[in-house]
Coordinates of C-alpha atoms and ligand atoms in Angstrom, one line a residue:
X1 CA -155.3 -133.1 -89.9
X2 CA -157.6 -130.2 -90.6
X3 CA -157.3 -128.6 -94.0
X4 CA -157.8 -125.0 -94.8
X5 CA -160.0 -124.5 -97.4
X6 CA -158.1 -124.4 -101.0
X7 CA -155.4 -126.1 -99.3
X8 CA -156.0 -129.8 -98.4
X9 CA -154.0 -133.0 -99.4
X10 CA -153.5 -133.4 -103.4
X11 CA -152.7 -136.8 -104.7
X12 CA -150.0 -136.7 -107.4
X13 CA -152.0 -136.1 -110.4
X14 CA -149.8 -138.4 -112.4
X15 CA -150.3 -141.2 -110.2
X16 CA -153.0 -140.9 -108.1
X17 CA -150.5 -141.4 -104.7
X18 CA -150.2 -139.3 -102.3
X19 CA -146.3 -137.8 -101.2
X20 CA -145.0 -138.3 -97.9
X21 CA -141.9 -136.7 -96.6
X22 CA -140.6 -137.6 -93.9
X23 CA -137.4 -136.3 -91.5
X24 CA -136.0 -139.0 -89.8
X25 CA -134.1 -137.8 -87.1
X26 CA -132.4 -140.6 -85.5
X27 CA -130.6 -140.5 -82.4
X28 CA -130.4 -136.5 -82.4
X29 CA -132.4 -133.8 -80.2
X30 CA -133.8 -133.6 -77.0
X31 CA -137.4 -132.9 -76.6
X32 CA -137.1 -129.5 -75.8
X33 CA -135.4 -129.1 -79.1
X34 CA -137.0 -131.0 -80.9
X35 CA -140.4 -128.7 -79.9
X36 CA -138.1 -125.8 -81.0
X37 CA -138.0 -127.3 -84.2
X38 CA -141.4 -128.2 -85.0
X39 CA -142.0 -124.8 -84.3
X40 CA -139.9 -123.4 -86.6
X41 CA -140.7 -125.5 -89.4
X42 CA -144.1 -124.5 -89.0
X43 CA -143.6 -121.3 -88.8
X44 CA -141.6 -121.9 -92.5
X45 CA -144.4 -123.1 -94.1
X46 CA -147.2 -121.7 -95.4
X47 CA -151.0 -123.1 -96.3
X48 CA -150.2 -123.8 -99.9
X49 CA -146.8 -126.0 -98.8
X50 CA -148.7 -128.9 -97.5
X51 CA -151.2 -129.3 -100.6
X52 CA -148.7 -131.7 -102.6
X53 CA -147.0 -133.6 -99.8
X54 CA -148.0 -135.1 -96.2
X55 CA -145.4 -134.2 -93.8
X56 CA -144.3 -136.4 -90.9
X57 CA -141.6 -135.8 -87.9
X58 CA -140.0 -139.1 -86.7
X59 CA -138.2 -137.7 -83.4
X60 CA -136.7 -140.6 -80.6
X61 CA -139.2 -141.5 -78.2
X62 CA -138.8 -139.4 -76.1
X63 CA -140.2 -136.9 -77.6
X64 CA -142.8 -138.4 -79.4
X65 CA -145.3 -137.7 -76.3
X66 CA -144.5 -133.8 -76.9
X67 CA -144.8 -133.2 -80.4
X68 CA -148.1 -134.8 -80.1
X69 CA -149.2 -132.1 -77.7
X70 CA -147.7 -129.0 -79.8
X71 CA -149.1 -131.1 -82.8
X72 CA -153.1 -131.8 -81.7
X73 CA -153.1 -128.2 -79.5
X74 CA -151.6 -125.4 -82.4
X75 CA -153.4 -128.1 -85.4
X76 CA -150.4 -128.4 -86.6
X77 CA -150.6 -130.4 -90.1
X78 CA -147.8 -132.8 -89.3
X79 CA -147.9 -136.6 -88.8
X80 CA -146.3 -138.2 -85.9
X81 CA -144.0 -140.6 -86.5
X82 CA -141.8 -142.8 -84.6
X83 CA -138.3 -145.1 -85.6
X84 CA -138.9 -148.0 -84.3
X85 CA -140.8 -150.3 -82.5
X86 CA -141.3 -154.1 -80.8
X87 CA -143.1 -156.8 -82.3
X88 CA -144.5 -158.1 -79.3
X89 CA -147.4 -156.6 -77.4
X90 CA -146.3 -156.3 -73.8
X91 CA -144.3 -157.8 -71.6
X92 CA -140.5 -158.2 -70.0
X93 CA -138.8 -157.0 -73.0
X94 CA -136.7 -154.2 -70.9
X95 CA -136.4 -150.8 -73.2
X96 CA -138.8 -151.8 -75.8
X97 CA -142.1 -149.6 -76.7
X98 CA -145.1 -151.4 -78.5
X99 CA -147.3 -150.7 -81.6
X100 CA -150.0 -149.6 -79.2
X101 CA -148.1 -147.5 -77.0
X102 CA -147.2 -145.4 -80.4
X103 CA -150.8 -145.7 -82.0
X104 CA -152.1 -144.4 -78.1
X105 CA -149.8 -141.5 -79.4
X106 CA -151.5 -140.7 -82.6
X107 CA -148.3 -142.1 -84.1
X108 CA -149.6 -142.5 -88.2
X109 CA -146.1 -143.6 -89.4
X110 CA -143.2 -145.9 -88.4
X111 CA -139.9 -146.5 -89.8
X112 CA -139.0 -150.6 -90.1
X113 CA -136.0 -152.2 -91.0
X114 CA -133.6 -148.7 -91.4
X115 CA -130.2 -150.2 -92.5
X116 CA -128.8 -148.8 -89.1
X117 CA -131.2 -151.0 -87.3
X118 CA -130.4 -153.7 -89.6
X119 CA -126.7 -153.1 -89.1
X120 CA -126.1 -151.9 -85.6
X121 CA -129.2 -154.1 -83.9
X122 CA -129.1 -157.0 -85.9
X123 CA -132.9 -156.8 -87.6
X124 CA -133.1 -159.1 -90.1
X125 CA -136.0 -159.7 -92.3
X126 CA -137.8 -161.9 -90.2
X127 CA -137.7 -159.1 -87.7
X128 CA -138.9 -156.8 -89.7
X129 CA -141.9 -158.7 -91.0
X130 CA -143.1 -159.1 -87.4
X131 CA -142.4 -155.0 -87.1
X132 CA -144.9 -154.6 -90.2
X133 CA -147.3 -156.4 -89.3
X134 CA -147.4 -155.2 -85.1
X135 CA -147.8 -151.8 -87.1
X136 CA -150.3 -152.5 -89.2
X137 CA -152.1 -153.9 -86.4
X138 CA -152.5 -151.3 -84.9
X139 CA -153.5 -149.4 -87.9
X140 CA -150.3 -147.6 -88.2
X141 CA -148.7 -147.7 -91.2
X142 CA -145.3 -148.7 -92.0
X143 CA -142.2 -147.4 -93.9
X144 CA -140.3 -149.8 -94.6
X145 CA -136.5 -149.3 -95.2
X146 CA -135.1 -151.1 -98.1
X147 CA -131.2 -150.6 -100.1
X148 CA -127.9 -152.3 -101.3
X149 CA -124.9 -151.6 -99.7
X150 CA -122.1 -149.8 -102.1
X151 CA -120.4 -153.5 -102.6
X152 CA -123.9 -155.1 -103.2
X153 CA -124.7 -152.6 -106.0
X154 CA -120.6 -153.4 -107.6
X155 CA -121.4 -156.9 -107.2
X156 CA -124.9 -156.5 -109.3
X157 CA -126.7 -157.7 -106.8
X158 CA -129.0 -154.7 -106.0
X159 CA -132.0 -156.6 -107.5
X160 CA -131.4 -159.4 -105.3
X161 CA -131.4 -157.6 -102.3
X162 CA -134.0 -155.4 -102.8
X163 CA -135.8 -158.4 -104.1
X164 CA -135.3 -160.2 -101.0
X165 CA -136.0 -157.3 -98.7
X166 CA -139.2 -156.4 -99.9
X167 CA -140.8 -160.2 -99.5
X168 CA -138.8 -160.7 -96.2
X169 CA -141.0 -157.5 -94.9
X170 CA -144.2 -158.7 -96.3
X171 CA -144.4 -162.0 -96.5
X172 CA -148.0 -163.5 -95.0
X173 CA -149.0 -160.2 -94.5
X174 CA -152.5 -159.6 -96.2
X175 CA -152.4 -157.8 -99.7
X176 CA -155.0 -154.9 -98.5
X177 CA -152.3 -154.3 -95.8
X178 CA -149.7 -153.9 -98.5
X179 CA -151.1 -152.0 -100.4
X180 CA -151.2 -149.0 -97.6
X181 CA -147.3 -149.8 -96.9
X182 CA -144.8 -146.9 -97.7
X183 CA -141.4 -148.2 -98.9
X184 CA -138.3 -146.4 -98.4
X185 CA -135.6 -147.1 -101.2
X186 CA -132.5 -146.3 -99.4
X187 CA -129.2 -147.3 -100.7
X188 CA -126.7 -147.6 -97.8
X189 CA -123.9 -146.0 -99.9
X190 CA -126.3 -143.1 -99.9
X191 CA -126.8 -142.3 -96.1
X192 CA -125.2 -139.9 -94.4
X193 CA -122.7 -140.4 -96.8
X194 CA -122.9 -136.4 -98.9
X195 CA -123.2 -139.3 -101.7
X196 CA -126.9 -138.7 -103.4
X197 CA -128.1 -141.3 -105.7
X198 CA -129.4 -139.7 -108.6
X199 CA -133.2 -139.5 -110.2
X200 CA -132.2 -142.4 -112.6
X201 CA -130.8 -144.6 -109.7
X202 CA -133.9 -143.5 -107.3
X203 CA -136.2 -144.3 -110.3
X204 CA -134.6 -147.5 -110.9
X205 CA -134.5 -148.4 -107.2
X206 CA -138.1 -148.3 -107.2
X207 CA -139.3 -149.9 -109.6
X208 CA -137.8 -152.9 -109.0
X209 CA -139.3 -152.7 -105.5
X210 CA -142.7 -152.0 -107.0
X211 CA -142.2 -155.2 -109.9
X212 CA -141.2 -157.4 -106.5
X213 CA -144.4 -156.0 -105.1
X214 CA -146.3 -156.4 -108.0
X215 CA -145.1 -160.2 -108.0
X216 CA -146.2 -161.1 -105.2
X217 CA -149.3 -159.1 -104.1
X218 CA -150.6 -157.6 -108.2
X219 CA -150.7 -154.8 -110.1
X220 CA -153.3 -153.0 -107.9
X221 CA -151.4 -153.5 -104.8
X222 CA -148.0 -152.2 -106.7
X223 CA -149.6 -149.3 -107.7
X224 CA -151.1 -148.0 -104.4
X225 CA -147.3 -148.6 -102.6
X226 CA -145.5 -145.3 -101.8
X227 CA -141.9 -145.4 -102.3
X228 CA -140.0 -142.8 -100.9
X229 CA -136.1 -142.3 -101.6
X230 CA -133.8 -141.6 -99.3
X231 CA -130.2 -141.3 -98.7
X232 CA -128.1 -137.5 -98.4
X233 CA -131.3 -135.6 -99.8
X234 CA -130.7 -131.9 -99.2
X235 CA -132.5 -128.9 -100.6
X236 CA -131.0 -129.0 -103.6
X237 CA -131.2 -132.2 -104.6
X238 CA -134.6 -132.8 -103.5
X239 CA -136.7 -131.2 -106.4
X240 CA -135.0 -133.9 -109.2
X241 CA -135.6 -136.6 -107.0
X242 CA -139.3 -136.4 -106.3
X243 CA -139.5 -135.4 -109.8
X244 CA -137.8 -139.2 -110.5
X245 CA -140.4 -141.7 -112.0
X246 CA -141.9 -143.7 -109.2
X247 CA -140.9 -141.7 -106.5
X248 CA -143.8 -140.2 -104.2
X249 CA -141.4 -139.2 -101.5
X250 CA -138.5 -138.3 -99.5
X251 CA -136.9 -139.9 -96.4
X252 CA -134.7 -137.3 -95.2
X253 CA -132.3 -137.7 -92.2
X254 CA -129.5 -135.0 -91.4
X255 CA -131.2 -132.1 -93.5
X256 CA -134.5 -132.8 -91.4
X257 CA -132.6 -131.5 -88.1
X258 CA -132.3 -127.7 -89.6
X259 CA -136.0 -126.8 -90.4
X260 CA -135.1 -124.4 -92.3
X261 CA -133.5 -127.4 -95.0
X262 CA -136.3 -129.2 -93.9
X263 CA -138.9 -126.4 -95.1
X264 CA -137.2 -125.9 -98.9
X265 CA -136.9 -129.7 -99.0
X266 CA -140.8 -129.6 -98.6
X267 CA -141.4 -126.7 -100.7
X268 CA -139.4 -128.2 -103.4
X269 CA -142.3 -129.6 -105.0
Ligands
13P1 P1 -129.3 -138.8 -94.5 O1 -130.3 -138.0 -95.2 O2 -128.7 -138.2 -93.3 O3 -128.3 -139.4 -95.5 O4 -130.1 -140.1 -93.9 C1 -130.9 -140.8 -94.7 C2 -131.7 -141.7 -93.8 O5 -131.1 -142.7 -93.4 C3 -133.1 -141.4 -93.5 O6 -133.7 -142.5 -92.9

């Protein structure tokens, strides 16, 4: 990513982290819309938006290979990122794609463990784990989707879960690994659901994902983790929550498709 001059990357002053937002598109838009898209959203922004957060795309695979072309040829200054991957590193695993295929795309970012993977493809923990570390191998970096369901959180169990997410995805992988791993707070009863958490639940989400991180890997480790929120974040929500203690980021799905949304959701900063 080249930087105009005035304009590069500013960590959050508070913090010292860097922001991420990221629009996860999901199973939406073909690659000749997706282009379309990029394009706009580019043409949205101006220098100044991309000093206070990274920005990365996450389109299916099948357009990954031509975002990286608009991307790299107009120097665009958004990150590639991809949904998904395999654990394993080739092979007859039919309709898989491996870490190194992605990293071969410039892929810098990729989503592990989404509830709707854990839901609707049975990822469990163990899965994802493998997914982490197959990304950091290839010295891509995770995000890493953790969050309660809406009868975990009435049950008081949100601790548990998150708890048990977070070391399920990084258990016996190495602390300096960790330490570069974005986490994605995203309570289920919050996606796609028009239901947004609010700043006290986001904050709260988070830190008890950064005290199970700080557990198990220290207090350096926990404090160089980016947790994003996500779950229903539109333009108007998206100023209070990255404004939530914690919080370096956004994971946005369905506002991410209009780039317009997508544009005031990074300029809300
Ligand atoms: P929505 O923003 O559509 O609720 O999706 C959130 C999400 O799952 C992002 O990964």
């Amino acid at each position: 990513m080249s930087a105009k001059k005035g304009y590069e990357l500013k960590p959050n002053p508070a913090t010292g982290r860097y922001r991420l937002i990221s629009g996860n598109w999901k199973m939406n838009l073909n690659h000749l819309e997706a282009i379309s898209i990029v394009q706009k959203l580019y043409f949205e922004l101006r220098d100044v938006d991309y000093a206070f957060s990274e920005i990365s795309i996450h389109p299916p695979a099948t357009s990954l290979r031509s975002l990286q072309l608009l991307i790299e040829s107009d120097r665009m200054r958004f990150s590639l990122g991809a949904q998904n991957l395999y654990f394993e590193q080739k092979g007859a695993f039919t309709g898989e794609i491996s870490a190194s295929m992605l990293s071969k795309l410039n892929v810098r970012y990729v989503i592990v463990g989404h509830s709707e993977r854990r839901k609707f493809f049975g990822e469990t923990d163990e899965i994802v784990n493998k997914k982490v570390a197959a990304t950091f191998g290839e010295a891509m970096t995770p995000i890493v989707c953790v969050g309660e369901s809406m009868q975990e959180r009435e049950d008081g169990k949100t601790d548990d879960v998150l708890s048990q997410q977070v070391r399920g995805a990084f258990g016996e992988i190495a602390p300096e690994l960790v330490a570069k791993a974005v986490v994605a707070y995203e309570p289920i009863w919050a996606i796609g659901t028009g239901l947004v958490a609010t700043p006290e639940d986001a904050s709260s989400g988070a830190s008890l994902i950064r005290d199970e991180i700080e557990r198990n890997f220290g207090v350096e480790v926990a404090n160089s983790v980016r947790i994003q929120y996500g779950g229903s974040v539109t333009p108007t929500t998206a100023a209070e929550l990255l404004a939530a203690d914690g919080v370096d980021g956004l994971l946005v799905g369905g506002a991410s498709l209009d780039a317009e949304a997508f544009a005031r959701i990074v300029r809300s900063l």
